[in-house]
Coordinates of C-alpha atoms and ligand atoms in Angstrom, one line a residue:
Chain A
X1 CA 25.7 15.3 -2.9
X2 CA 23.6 18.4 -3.2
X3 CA 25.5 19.7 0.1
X4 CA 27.9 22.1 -1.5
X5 CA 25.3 25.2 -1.8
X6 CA 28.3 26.1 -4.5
X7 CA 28.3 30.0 -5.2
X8 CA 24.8 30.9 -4.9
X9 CA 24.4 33.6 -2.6
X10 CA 20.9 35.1 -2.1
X11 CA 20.9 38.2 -4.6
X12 CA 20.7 35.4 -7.3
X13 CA 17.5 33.5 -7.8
X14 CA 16.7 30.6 -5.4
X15 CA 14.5 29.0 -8.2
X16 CA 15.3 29.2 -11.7
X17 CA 14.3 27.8 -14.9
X18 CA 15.5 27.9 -18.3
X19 CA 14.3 26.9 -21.6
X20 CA 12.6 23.9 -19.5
X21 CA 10.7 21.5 -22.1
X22 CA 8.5 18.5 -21.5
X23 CA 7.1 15.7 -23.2
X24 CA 4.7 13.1 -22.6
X25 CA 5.4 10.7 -25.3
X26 CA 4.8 12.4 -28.2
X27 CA 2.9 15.2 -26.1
X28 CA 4.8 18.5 -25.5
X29 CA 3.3 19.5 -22.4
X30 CA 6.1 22.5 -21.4
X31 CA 7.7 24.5 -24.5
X32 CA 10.0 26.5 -23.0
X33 CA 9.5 27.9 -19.3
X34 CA 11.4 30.3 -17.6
X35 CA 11.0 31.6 -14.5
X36 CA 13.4 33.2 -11.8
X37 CA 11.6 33.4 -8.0
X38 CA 14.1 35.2 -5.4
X39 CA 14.3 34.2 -1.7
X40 CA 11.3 35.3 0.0
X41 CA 9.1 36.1 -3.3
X42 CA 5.2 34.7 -3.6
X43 CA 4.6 33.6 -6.9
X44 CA 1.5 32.4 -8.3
X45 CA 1.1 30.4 -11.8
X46 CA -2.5 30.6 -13.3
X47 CA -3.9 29.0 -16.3
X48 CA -6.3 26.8 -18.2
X49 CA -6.4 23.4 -17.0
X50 CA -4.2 20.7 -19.2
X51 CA -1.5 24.0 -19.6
X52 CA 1.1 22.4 -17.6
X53 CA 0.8 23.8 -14.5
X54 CA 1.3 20.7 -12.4
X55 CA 3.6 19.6 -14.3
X56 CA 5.8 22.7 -14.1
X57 CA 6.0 22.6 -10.4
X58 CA 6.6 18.9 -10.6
X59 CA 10.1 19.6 -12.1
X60 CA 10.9 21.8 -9.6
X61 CA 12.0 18.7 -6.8
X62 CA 12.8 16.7 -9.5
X63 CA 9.4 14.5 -9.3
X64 CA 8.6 14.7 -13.1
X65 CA 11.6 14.6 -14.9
X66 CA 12.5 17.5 -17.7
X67 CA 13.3 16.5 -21.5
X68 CA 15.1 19.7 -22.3
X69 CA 16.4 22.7 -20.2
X70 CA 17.6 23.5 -16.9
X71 CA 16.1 24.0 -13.3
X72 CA 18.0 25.3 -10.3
X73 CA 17.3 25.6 -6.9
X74 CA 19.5 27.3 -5.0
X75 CA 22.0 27.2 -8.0
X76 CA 22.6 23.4 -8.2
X77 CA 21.1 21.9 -11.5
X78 CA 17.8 19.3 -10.3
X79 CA 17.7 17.4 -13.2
X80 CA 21.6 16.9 -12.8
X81 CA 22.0 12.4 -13.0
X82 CA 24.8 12.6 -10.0
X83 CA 22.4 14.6 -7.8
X84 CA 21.4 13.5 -4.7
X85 CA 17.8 14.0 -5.2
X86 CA 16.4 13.5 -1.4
X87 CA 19.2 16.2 -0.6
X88 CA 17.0 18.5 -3.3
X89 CA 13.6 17.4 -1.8
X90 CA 15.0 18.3 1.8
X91 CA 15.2 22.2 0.9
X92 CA 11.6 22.1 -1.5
X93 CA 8.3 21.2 0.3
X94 CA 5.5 20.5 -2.2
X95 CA 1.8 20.0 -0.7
X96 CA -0.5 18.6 -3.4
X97 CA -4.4 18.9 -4.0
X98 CA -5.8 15.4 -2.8
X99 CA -4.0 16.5 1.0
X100 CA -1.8 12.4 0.6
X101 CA -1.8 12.5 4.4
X102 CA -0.6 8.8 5.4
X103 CA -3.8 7.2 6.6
X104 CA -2.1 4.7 9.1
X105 CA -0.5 7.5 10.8
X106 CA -1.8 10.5 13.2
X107 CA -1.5 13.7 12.7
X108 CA 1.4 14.1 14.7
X109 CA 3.2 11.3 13.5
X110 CA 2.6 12.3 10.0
X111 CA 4.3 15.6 10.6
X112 CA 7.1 14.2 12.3
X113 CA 8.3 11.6 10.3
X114 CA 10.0 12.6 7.7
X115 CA 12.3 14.4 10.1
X116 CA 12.8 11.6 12.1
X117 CA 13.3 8.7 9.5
X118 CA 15.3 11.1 6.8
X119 CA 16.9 13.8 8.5
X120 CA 17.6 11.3 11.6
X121 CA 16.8 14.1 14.2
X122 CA 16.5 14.0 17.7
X123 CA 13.2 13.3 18.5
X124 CA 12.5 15.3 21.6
X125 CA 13.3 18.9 18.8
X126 CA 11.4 17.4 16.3
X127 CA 8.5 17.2 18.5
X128 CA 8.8 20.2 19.9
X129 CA 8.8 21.7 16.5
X130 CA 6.0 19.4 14.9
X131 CA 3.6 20.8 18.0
X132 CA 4.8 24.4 17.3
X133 CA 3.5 23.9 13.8
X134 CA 0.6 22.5 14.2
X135 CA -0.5 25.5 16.4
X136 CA 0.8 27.7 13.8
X137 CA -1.6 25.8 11.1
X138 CA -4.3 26.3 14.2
X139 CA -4.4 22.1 14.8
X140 CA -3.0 22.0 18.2
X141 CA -5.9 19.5 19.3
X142 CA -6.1 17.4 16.4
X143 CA -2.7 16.0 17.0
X144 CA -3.4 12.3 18.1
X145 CA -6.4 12.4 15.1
X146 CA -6.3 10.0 12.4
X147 CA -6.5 12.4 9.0
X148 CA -9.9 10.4 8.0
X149 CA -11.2 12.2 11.2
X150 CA -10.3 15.3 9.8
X151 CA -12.2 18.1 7.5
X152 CA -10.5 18.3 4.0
X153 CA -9.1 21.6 5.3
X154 CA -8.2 20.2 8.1
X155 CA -5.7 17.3 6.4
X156 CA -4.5 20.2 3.6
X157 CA -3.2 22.3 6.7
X158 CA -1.7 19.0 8.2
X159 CA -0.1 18.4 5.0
X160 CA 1.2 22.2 4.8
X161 CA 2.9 21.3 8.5
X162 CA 4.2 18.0 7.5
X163 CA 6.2 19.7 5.0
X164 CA 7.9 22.6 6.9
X165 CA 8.6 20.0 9.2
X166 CA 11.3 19.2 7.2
X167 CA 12.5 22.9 7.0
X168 CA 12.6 23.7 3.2
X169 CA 13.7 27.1 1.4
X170 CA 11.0 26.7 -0.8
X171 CA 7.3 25.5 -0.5
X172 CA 5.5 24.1 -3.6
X173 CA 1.6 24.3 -3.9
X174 CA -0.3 22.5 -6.2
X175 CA -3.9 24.0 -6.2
X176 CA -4.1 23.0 -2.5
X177 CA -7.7 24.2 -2.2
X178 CA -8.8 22.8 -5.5
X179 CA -10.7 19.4 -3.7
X180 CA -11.7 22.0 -0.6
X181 CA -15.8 23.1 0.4
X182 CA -15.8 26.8 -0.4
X183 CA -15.8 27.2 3.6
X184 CA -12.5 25.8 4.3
X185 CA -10.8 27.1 1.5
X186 CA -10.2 30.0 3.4
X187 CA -8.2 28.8 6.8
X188 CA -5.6 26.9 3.9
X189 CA -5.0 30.2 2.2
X190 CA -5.1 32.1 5.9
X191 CA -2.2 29.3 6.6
X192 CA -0.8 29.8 3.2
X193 CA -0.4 34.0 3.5
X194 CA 1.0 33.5 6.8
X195 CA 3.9 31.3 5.7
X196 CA 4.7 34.2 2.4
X197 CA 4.2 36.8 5.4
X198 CA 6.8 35.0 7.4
X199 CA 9.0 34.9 4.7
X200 CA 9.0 31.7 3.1
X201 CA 9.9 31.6 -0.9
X202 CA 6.6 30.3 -2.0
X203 CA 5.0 28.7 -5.5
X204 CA 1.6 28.5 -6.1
X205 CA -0.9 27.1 -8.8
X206 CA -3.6 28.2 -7.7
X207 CA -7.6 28.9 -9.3
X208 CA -8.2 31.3 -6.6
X209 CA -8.0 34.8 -8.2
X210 CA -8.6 37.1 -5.4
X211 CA -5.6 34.7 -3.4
X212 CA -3.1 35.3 -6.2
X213 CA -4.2 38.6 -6.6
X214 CA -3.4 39.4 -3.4
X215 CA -0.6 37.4 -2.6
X216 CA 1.8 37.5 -4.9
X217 CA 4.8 39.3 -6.3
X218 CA 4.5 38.5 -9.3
X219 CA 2.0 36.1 -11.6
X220 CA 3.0 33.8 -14.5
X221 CA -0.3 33.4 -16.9
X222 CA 0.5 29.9 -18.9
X223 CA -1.1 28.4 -22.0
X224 CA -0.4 25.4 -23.8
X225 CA 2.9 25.0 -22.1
X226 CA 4.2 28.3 -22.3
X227 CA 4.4 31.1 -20.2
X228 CA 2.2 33.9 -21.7
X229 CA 2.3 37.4 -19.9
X230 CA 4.3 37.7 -16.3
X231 CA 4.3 40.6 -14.5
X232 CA 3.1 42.1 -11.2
X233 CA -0.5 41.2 -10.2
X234 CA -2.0 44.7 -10.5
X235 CA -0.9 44.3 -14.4
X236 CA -1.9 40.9 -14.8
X237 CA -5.3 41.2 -13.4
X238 CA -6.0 45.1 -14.2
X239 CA -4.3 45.3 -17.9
X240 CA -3.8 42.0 -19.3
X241 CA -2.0 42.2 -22.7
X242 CA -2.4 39.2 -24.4
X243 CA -5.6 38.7 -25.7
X244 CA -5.1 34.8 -24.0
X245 CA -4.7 35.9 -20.5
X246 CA -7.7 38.5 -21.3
X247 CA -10.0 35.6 -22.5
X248 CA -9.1 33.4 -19.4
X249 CA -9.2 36.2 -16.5
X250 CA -12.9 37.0 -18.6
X251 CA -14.0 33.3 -17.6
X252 CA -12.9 33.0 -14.2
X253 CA -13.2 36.5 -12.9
Chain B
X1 CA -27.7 -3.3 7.5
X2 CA -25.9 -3.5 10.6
X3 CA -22.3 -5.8 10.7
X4 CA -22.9 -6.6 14.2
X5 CA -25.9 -8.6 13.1
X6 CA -24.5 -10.4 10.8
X7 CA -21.3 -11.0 12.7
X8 CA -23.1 -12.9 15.5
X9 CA -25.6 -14.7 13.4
X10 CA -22.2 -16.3 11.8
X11 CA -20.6 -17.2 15.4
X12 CA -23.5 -19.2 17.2
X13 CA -24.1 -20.6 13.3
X14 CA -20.7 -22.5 13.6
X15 CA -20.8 -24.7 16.3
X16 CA -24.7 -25.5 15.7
X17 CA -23.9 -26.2 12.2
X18 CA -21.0 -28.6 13.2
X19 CA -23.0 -30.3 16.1
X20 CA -25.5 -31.2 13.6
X21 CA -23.2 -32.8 11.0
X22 CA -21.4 -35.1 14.3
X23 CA -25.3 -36.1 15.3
X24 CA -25.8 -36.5 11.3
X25 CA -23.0 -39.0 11.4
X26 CA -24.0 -40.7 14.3
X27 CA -28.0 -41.2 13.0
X28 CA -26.2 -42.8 9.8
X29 CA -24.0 -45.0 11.7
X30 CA -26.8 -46.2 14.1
X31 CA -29.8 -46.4 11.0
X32 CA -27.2 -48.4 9.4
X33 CA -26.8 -50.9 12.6
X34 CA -28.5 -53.6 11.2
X35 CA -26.7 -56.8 12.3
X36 CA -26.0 -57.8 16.0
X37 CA -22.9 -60.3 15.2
X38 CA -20.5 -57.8 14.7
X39 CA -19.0 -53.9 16.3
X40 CA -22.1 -51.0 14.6
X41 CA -20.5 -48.4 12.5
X42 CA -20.6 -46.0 15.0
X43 CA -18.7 -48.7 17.7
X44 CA -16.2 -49.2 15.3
X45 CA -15.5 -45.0 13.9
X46 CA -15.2 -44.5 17.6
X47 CA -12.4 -47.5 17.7
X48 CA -10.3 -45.5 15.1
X49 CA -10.8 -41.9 16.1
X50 CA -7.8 -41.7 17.9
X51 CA -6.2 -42.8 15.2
X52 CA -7.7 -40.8 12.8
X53 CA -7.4 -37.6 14.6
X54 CA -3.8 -38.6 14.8
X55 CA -3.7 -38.4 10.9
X56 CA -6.0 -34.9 11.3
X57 CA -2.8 -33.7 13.5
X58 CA -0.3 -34.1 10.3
X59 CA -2.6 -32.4 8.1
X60 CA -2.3 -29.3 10.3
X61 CA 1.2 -29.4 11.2
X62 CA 1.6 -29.7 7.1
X63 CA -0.7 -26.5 6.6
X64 CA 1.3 -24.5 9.2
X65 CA 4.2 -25.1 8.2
X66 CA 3.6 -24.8 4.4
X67 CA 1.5 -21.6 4.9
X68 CA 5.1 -20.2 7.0
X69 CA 7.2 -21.5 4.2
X70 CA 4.4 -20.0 1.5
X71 CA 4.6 -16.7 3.6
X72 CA 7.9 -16.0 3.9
X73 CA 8.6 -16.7 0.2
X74 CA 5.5 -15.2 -0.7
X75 CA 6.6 -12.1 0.5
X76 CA 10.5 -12.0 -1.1
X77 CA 8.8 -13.2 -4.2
X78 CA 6.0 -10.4 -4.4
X79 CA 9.0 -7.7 -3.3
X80 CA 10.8 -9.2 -6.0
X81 CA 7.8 -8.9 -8.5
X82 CA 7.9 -4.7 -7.3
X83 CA 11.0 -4.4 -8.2
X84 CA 12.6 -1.6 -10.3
X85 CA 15.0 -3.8 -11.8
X86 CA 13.8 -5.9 -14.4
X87 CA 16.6 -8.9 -14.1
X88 CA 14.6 -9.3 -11.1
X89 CA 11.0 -8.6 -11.4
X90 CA 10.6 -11.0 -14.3
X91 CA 11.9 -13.9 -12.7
X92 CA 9.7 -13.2 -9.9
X93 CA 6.4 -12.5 -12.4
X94 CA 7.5 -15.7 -13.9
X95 CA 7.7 -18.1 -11.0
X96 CA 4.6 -16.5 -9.5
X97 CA 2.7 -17.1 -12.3
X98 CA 4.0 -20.4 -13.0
X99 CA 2.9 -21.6 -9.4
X100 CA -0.6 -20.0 -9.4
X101 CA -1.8 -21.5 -12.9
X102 CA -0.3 -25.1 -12.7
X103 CA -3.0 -28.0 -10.6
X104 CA -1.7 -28.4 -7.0
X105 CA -1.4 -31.9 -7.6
X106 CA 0.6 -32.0 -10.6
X107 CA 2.6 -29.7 -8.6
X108 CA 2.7 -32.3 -5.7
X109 CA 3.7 -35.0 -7.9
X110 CA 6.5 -33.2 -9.7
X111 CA 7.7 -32.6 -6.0
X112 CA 7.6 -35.9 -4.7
X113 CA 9.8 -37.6 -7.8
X114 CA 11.9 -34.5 -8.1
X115 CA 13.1 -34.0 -4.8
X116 CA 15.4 -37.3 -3.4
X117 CA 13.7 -39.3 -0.6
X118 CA 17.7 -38.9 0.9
X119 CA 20.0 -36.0 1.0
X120 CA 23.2 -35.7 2.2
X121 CA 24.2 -33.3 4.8
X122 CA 27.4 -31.0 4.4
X123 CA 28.8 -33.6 7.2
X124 CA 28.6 -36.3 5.1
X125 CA 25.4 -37.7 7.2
X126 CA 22.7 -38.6 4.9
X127 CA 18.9 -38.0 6.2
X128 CA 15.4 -39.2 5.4
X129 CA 13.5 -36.2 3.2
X130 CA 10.0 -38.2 4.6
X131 CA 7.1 -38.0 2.3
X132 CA 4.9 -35.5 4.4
X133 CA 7.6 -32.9 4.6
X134 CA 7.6 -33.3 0.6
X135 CA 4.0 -32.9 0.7
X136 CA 4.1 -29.5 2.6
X137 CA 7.1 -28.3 0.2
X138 CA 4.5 -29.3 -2.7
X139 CA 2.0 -27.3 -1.3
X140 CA 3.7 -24.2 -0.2
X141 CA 4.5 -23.5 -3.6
X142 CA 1.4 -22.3 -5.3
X143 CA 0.0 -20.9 -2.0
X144 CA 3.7 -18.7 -2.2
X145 CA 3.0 -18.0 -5.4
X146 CA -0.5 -16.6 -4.8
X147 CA 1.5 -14.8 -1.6
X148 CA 3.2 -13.2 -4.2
X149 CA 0.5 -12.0 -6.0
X150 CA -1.4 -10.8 -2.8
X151 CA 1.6 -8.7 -2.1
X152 CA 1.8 -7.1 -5.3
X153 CA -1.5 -6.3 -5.4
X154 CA -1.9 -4.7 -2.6
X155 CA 1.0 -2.7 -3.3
X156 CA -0.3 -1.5 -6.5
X157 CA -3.8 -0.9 -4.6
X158 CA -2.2 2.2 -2.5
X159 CA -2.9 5.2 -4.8
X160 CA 0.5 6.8 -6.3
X161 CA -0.1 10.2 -4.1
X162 CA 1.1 7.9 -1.1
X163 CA 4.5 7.3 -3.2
X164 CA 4.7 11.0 -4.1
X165 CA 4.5 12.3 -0.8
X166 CA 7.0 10.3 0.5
X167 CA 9.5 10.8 -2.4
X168 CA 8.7 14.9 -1.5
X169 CA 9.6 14.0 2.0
X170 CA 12.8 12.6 0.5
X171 CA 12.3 9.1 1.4
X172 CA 14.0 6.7 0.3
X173 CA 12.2 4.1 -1.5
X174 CA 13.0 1.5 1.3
X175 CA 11.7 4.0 3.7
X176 CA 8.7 4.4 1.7
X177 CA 7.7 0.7 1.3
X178 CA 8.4 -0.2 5.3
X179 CA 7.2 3.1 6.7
X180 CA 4.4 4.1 4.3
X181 CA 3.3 1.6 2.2
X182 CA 3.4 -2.7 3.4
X183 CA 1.7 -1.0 7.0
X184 CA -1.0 0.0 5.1
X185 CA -1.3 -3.3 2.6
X186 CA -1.3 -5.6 5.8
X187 CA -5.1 -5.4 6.4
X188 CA -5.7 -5.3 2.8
X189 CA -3.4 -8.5 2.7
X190 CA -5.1 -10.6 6.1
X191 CA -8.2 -11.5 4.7
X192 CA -7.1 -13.2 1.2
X193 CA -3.5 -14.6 2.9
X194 CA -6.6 -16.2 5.7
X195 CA -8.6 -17.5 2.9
X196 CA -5.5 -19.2 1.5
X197 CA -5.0 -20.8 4.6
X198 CA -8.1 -22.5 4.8
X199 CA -7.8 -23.5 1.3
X200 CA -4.5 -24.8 2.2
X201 CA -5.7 -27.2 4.6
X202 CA -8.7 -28.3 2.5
X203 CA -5.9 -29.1 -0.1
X204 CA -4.0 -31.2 2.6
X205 CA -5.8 -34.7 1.9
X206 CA -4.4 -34.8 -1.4
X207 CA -0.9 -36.3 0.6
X208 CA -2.9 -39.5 0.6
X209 CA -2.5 -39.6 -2.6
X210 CA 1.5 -40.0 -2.6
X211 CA 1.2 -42.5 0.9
X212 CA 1.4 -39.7 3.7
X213 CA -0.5 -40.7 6.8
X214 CA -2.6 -37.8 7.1
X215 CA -6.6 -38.0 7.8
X216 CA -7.8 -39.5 4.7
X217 CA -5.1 -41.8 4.7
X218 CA -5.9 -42.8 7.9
X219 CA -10.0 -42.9 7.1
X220 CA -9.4 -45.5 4.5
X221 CA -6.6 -47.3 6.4
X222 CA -9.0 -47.6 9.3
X223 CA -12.0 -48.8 7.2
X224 CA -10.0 -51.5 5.6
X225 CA -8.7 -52.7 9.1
X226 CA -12.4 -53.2 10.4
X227 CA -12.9 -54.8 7.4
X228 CA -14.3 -52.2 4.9
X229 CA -17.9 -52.9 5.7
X230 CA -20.0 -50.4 2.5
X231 CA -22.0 -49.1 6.0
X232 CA -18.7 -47.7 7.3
X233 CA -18.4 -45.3 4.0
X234 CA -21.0 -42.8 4.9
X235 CA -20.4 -42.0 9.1
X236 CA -16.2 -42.3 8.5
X237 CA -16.4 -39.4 5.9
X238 CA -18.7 -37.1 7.5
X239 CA -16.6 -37.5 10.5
X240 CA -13.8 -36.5 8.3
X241 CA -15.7 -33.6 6.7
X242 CA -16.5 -32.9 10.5
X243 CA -13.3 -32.3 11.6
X244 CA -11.8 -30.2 8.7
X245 CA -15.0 -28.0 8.9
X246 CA -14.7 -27.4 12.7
X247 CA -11.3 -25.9 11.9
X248 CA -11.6 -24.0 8.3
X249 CA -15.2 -22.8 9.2
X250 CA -14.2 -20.1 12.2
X251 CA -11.6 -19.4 9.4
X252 CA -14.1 -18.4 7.2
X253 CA -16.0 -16.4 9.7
X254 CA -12.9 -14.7 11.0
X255 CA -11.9 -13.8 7.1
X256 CA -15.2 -12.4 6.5
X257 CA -15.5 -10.4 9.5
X258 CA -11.9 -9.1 8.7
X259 CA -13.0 -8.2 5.8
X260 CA -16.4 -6.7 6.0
X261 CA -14.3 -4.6 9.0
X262 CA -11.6 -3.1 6.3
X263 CA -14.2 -2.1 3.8
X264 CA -16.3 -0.1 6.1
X265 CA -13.2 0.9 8.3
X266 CA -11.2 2.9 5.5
Ligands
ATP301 N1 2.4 11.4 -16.3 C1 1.8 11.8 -17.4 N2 1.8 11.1 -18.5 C2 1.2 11.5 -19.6 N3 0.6 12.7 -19.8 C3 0.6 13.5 -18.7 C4 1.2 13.1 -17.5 N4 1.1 14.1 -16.6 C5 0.4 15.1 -17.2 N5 0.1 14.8 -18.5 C6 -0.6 15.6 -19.5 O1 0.1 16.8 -19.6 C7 -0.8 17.9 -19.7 C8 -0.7 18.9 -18.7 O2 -1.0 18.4 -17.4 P1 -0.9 19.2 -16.1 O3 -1.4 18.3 -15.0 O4 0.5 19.7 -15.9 O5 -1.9 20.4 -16.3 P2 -2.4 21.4 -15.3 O6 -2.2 22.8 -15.9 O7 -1.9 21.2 -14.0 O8 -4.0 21.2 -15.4 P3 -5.1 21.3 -14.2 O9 -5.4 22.7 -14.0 O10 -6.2 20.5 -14.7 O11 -4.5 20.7 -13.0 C9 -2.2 17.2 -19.8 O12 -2.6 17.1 -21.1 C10 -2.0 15.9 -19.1 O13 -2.9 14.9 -19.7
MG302 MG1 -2.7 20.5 -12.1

């Protein structure tokens, strides 16, 4: 079991990776990643697309498994064989790019479920909570829709519900508004900068520029499967040192 | 382009399509009627209906219960075939595919030798296996294999987001099948498992083969009784063909409606 939090105590990073390595077969896809996020940090990971960035956050609750290194959350190794991995996935909420809303359900029942069938709650709290959020991700009247009634935006800001549901430390995003229209993009990253405002330790790959940019704490720039310049975003996006990072923020700035 | 049109050009299609086939057997039995001595062919099919319909009566009481037996080890069998544990899904991949590629009525005859027309009960009593209830086991074998293969394949048919959303919700993968995934491969699963149904009980004549007294049996039985006049051949099989198509065809309709709703429903 995860339950023992051990010795962590929040002065020491809630998410950390060392030396974390990844292969594919014969395709290294991380080389060596480390990053330490504390509790209540925003940090954004940009980069070219293939560099790893999915794959990265992937380790994180233990979905893609690491071939070398370590990653902690909260202090207790992920890729440890006698963890309890749904113990892991109860404190780190990922919400993906294609929204994976579950099609039979409704949007209230998508939110709750989780809670219900894994954490066994009471259902009267878990309601009570899955309505709060859904007002908080501005859905209040949506809740007995079906997610193909709903606006891509719409689904992603279910999605971002469904997961605090479950109460995590940590929320994962995987270029949420990647499959988004240009006009919805911005109520998920309204929802998104609410959550790091409220104080939620939050991840993000994201292509939005101006979003990290504004955002974050700090920004990881990756390339081929490392992690090329970090720092705060006024230095990543106003004096970029490596000539990689320059190249990229040139194309997509 | 409308399904609605469609849907009820099919429904008032069925019963005019199988009232013209009964008046087609009853224009062959009458033009037929040639001598006065003895019963027409019409007089003497309606003699035997009863006891043809009788016969009919077996042949869906065999596809029922075949298609329950084919269901319920369809389903373990296409779970097993899913499984993570190799000692178990190839088994399962073998058997399946054993049962889907092998004639139904070599499988039928391998059943009837191989299983004893006795067996003895753990109280010592020994019971009659009787040959239709062989039958059925004989054909709820490849229809549970292709079960099987329905299952899997509409399990493979949800996109692998569904699976990683649920694993991020920490659910178990129990939980994730029952919750998430089978309630979303039933109506991908109703049409075909339908469609094996009918086929099922299009299959279910081949019992005459081994002796059962199902409809065909019967038909023949029945012809030879009145004394197997060649006039008798054409208005006895149409009424045959009559009967099954009365019950498969709203089968049919049902399966395509079913389906026509899922692909535009989704
Ligand atoms: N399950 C997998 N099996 C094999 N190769 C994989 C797998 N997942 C990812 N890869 C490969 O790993 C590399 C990095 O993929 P990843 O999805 O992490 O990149 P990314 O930075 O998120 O890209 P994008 O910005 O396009 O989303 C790619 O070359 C990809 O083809
Ligand atoms: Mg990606």
């Amino acid at each position: 079991m995860m339950s023992p939090t051990g010795n962590w105590t929040v002065e020491q990073p809630i998410v950390a990776l060392h030396g974390v390595h990844k292969s594919f077969g014969s395709l290294e896809v991380l080389k060596g990643i480390d990053i330490d996020v504390m509790k209540g940090e925003v940090v954004c990971i940009i980069g070219p697309s293939g560099s790893g960035k999915s794959t990265l956050i992937r380790t994180i609750n233990g979905l893609t498994p690491v071939s070398k290194g370590s990653v902690k959350v909260e202090g207790i190794e992920v890729h440890d064989a006698k963890l309890d991995k749904l113990a892991l996935r109860r404190k780190v909420g990922i919400v993906f790019q294609q929204y994976n809303l579950f099609p039979h359900r409704t949007v209230l029942q998508n939110v709750m479920m989780a809670p219900l069938l894994v954490l066994r709650e009471n259902r009267t709290e878990v309601e009570e909570r899955a309505r709060a959020l859904l007002a908080k991700v501005k859905l209040k009247d949506k809740e007995n829709a079906y997610p193909a009634e709903l606006s891509g935006g719409q689904q992603q800001r279910v999605a971002i519900a469904r997961s605090l549901c479950m109460r995590p430390d940590v929320m994962l995003f995987d270029e949420v508004t990647a499959a988004l229209d240009p006009e919805t993009v911005k109520e998920v990253l309204v929802t998104i900068r609410d959550l790091a405002m409220d104080g939620m330790t939050c991840m993000l790959v994201t292509h939005e520029m101006g979003f990290a940019r504004e955002i974050s704490d700090r920004v990881y720039f990756t390339d081929a499967g490392r992690i090329v310049e970090s720092g705060p975003p006024s230095q990543i996006f106003e004096t970029p040192q490596d000539p990689r990072t320059q190249e990229f923020l040139s194309k997509v700035l | 382009m409308t399904p609605n049109w469609t849907v009820s050009r099919l429904t008032w299609r069925a019963p005019v399509l199988a009232a013209g086939l009964c008046v087609l057997a009853t224009l062959a039995a009458m033009a037929q009627d040639g001598s006065t001595g003895r019963p027409s062919a019409l007089a003497t099919l309606i003699t035997w209906v009863p006891f043809i319909l009788k016969g009919f009566g077996l042949n869906l009481v065999m596809s029922v219960l075949a298609m329950a037996l084919a269901t319920v080890s369809g389903v373990i069998l296409g779970f097993m075939q899913i499984s993570p544990v190799t000692l178990i899904r190839l088994p399962a991949k073998l058997v399946t595919n054993l049962f889907r590629n092998s004639p139904w009525l070599v499988i039928l005859f391998a059943i009837m030798f191989l299983v004893p027309f006795q067996i003895t009960l753990p109280g010592g009593d020994k019971v009659m296996v009787p040959d239709w209830l062989k039958a059925t086991f004989g054909f709820s074998l490849p229809v549970m294999a292709n079960v099987s293969e329905i299952l899997r394949g509409a399990v493979a048919s949800i996109p692998s987001g569904q699976w990683e959303s649920a694993e991020s919700l920490a659910f178990t993968r129990g939980q994730t099948l029952r919750h998430i995934i089978l309630p979303q491969c039933i109506r991908r699963m109703l049409p075909p498992w339908m469609n094996w149904y009918a086929l099922l009980t299009l299959m279910t004549p081949m019992a005459a083969i081994l002796g059962v007294n199902e409809a065909l049996g019967n038909t023949q039985a029945a012809m030879e009784a009145a004394g197997s006049r060649p006039e008798f051949l054409i208005p006895f099989y149409l009424f045959l063909m009559t009967i099954f198509f009365v019950v498969i065809y709203p089968i049919s309709i049902c399966t395509r409606r079913l389906e026509k709703r899922f692909a535009t429903g989704s």
